[in-house]
Amino acid sequence: MDETPYLLDGANWAWSSPGTIPHLLLAHLGYTGLSVLVGFLIAFPVGLLIGHTGKGSFLAINAGNAGRSLPTLGLLSLLVVYLSSQGFLPVLIALVVLVIPPILTSTYAGLRSVDPDAVDAARGMGMSSAQVLFRVELPMALPVVFGGVRAAVLQVVATATVAAYVGLSGLGRLLVDGLALNDYGRMVAGAVVVAVLAVVLDLLLGLVQRYSVSPGITGRGLARARGPRSVAESGAKPERELVS
Amino acid sequence: MNDIWTYLSQNRSTVLDALQQHVLLAVLPLLIGVVVALPVGYLGVRFGWLYHPILNVSGLIYSIPSLAVFVALPYVLGTQILSPVNIVVALALYTVALMARTVADGLRSVDPTLTEAATAMGYRRTRRLVEVELPLAAPVILAGVRVAAVSNISLVSVGALLGVGGLGALFTRGFQLFYTAPIIVGIVLSIALAAVADLLIVLFQRAVTPWTRAVKGA
């Protein structure tokens, strides 16, 4: 590459012209945020219900495996052709389908991992079913639930690049346009920005998780007094989903 | 439905080629990744201070999107951007990242009284590892292999965005022709492939860990 590297060229960062890196980044974050939000609103309540009642666990357990094997690019292509629409809707559906399994599975697994003695104690103290769920089970399940949300966010950030494939914006533009124009520098720029974004988001979510989970559960601050670290903390990141 | 049969009968060799390439692009990195991950995971157990660095590095590799890795690898390896080698290396990298942790956790899950018993019976370190610890860790390790296999199969199709074959090529072709048949064929074959791979690993696990069933039956 003889010319200025794409990433270091100020013209590619100028906010005033459309299609520059900041615009693509913002669009990318928009797709990601909206998809995760919609997916969460669907998967989280279902996960709570299944985890709390124990009914339908088959669905929760197999959602994870099914979601992993479904190729997003194929689903997106199918939606675009089937709906005859190049707009945001097919991309949103494809990404939401990606978000649901990790959140559903982790919410279910989190609730199931709560010590049954604690639940029995809460019931014995006269808590209602809803109180048991929101005051006992959910706080204790939070690290595992968070693990699922982090996995979902990472997957969507990575996969939102396919939006460019069907003509939308987002960081995938750099990859798709770079490939079309035979401009390898532009593709590398896209790859680097997406990778950095994914790593930064993961770190940020890790921080949010650290400070939103009760210290009584993570064992933070109590670790030394009690000896070995609590199971909840070491299990905070269960099995991470592979980013696509 | 008719569309799909027509498409299949007219394009049988294209579909079979794509399937064959998909299998190769998913299985090769899985094998390489597992072979590399075994010693890496073992090091994480043998030298305890390595465990957390290994965990952190694999987490980091994991959070890098596959498309980004596919694009960046030619720069690092000096390969062509369309070369399937990029896909194989990238997926092998992910497999190592996933499996190193699983191998370490699997070996750690082995009951210490059993390894002590083996030592007392005169097993040296290597023999104990191969004949006692690895078999006992097999259920955990193979659970990780299942995840890696299914993820790999799904990830290969992303390579189609860069023009590397596999079933993903059916998606891009259907998209360009605005024709659902190849897309549906690609999705169904991809999911079926993942299910078959998963089943094969489960059967393998049952064959190599007969004692897990004996305990359940008792």
PDB file of C-alpha atoms in Angstrom, chain A residues 1-2 16 19 21 29 33 35 51 64 66 107 116 121 131 140 181 189 219 226 232 237 243:
ATOM      1  CA  MET A   1       0.000   0.000   0.000  1.00  0.00           C
ATOM      2  CA  ASP A   2       1.650   3.157  -1.224  1.00  0.00           C
ATOM      3  CA  SER A  16     -19.211  16.612   7.502  1.00  0.00           C
ATOM      4  CA  GLY A  19     -20.252   7.579   4.470  1.00  0.00           C
ATOM      5  CA  ILE A  21     -16.048   6.010   9.417  1.00  0.00           C
ATOM      6  CA  LEU A  29     -24.077   0.773  16.732  1.00  0.00           C
ATOM      7  CA  GLY A  33     -28.476  -1.631  19.831  1.00  0.00           C
ATOM      8  CA  SER A  35     -31.477  -5.693  17.512  1.00  0.00           C
ATOM      9  CA  GLY A  51     -36.432 -20.785  34.367  1.00  0.00           C
ATOM     10  CA  GLY A  64     -28.799 -22.353  22.014  1.00  0.00           C
ATOM     11  CA  ALA A  66     -30.310 -24.389  17.090  1.00  0.00           C
ATOM     12  CA  THR A 107     -31.545 -16.544  31.557  1.00  0.00           C
ATOM     13  CA  PRO A 116     -32.709 -24.347  45.645  1.00  0.00           C
ATOM     14  CA  ALA A 121     -35.937 -20.193  52.312  1.00  0.00           C
ATOM     15  CA  GLN A 131     -40.978 -11.790  44.851  1.00  0.00           C
ATOM     16  CA  MET A 140     -28.422 -14.505  41.973  1.00  0.00           C
ATOM     17  CA  LEU A 181     -13.325  -1.674  -5.501  1.00  0.00           C
ATOM     18  CA  ALA A 189      -9.753  -0.554   7.948  1.00  0.00           C
ATOM     19  CA  GLY A 219     -17.843 -12.394  46.600  1.00  0.00           C
ATOM     20  CA  ARG A 226     -14.128 -16.488  52.918  1.00  0.00           C
ATOM     21  CA  ALA A 232     -20.921 -17.296  40.996  1.00  0.00           C
ATOM     22  CA  LYS A 237     -18.838 -16.063  31.883  1.00  0.00           C
ATOM     23  CA  VAL A 243     -18.828 -14.685  17.233  1.00  0.00           C
TER      24      VAL A 243
END
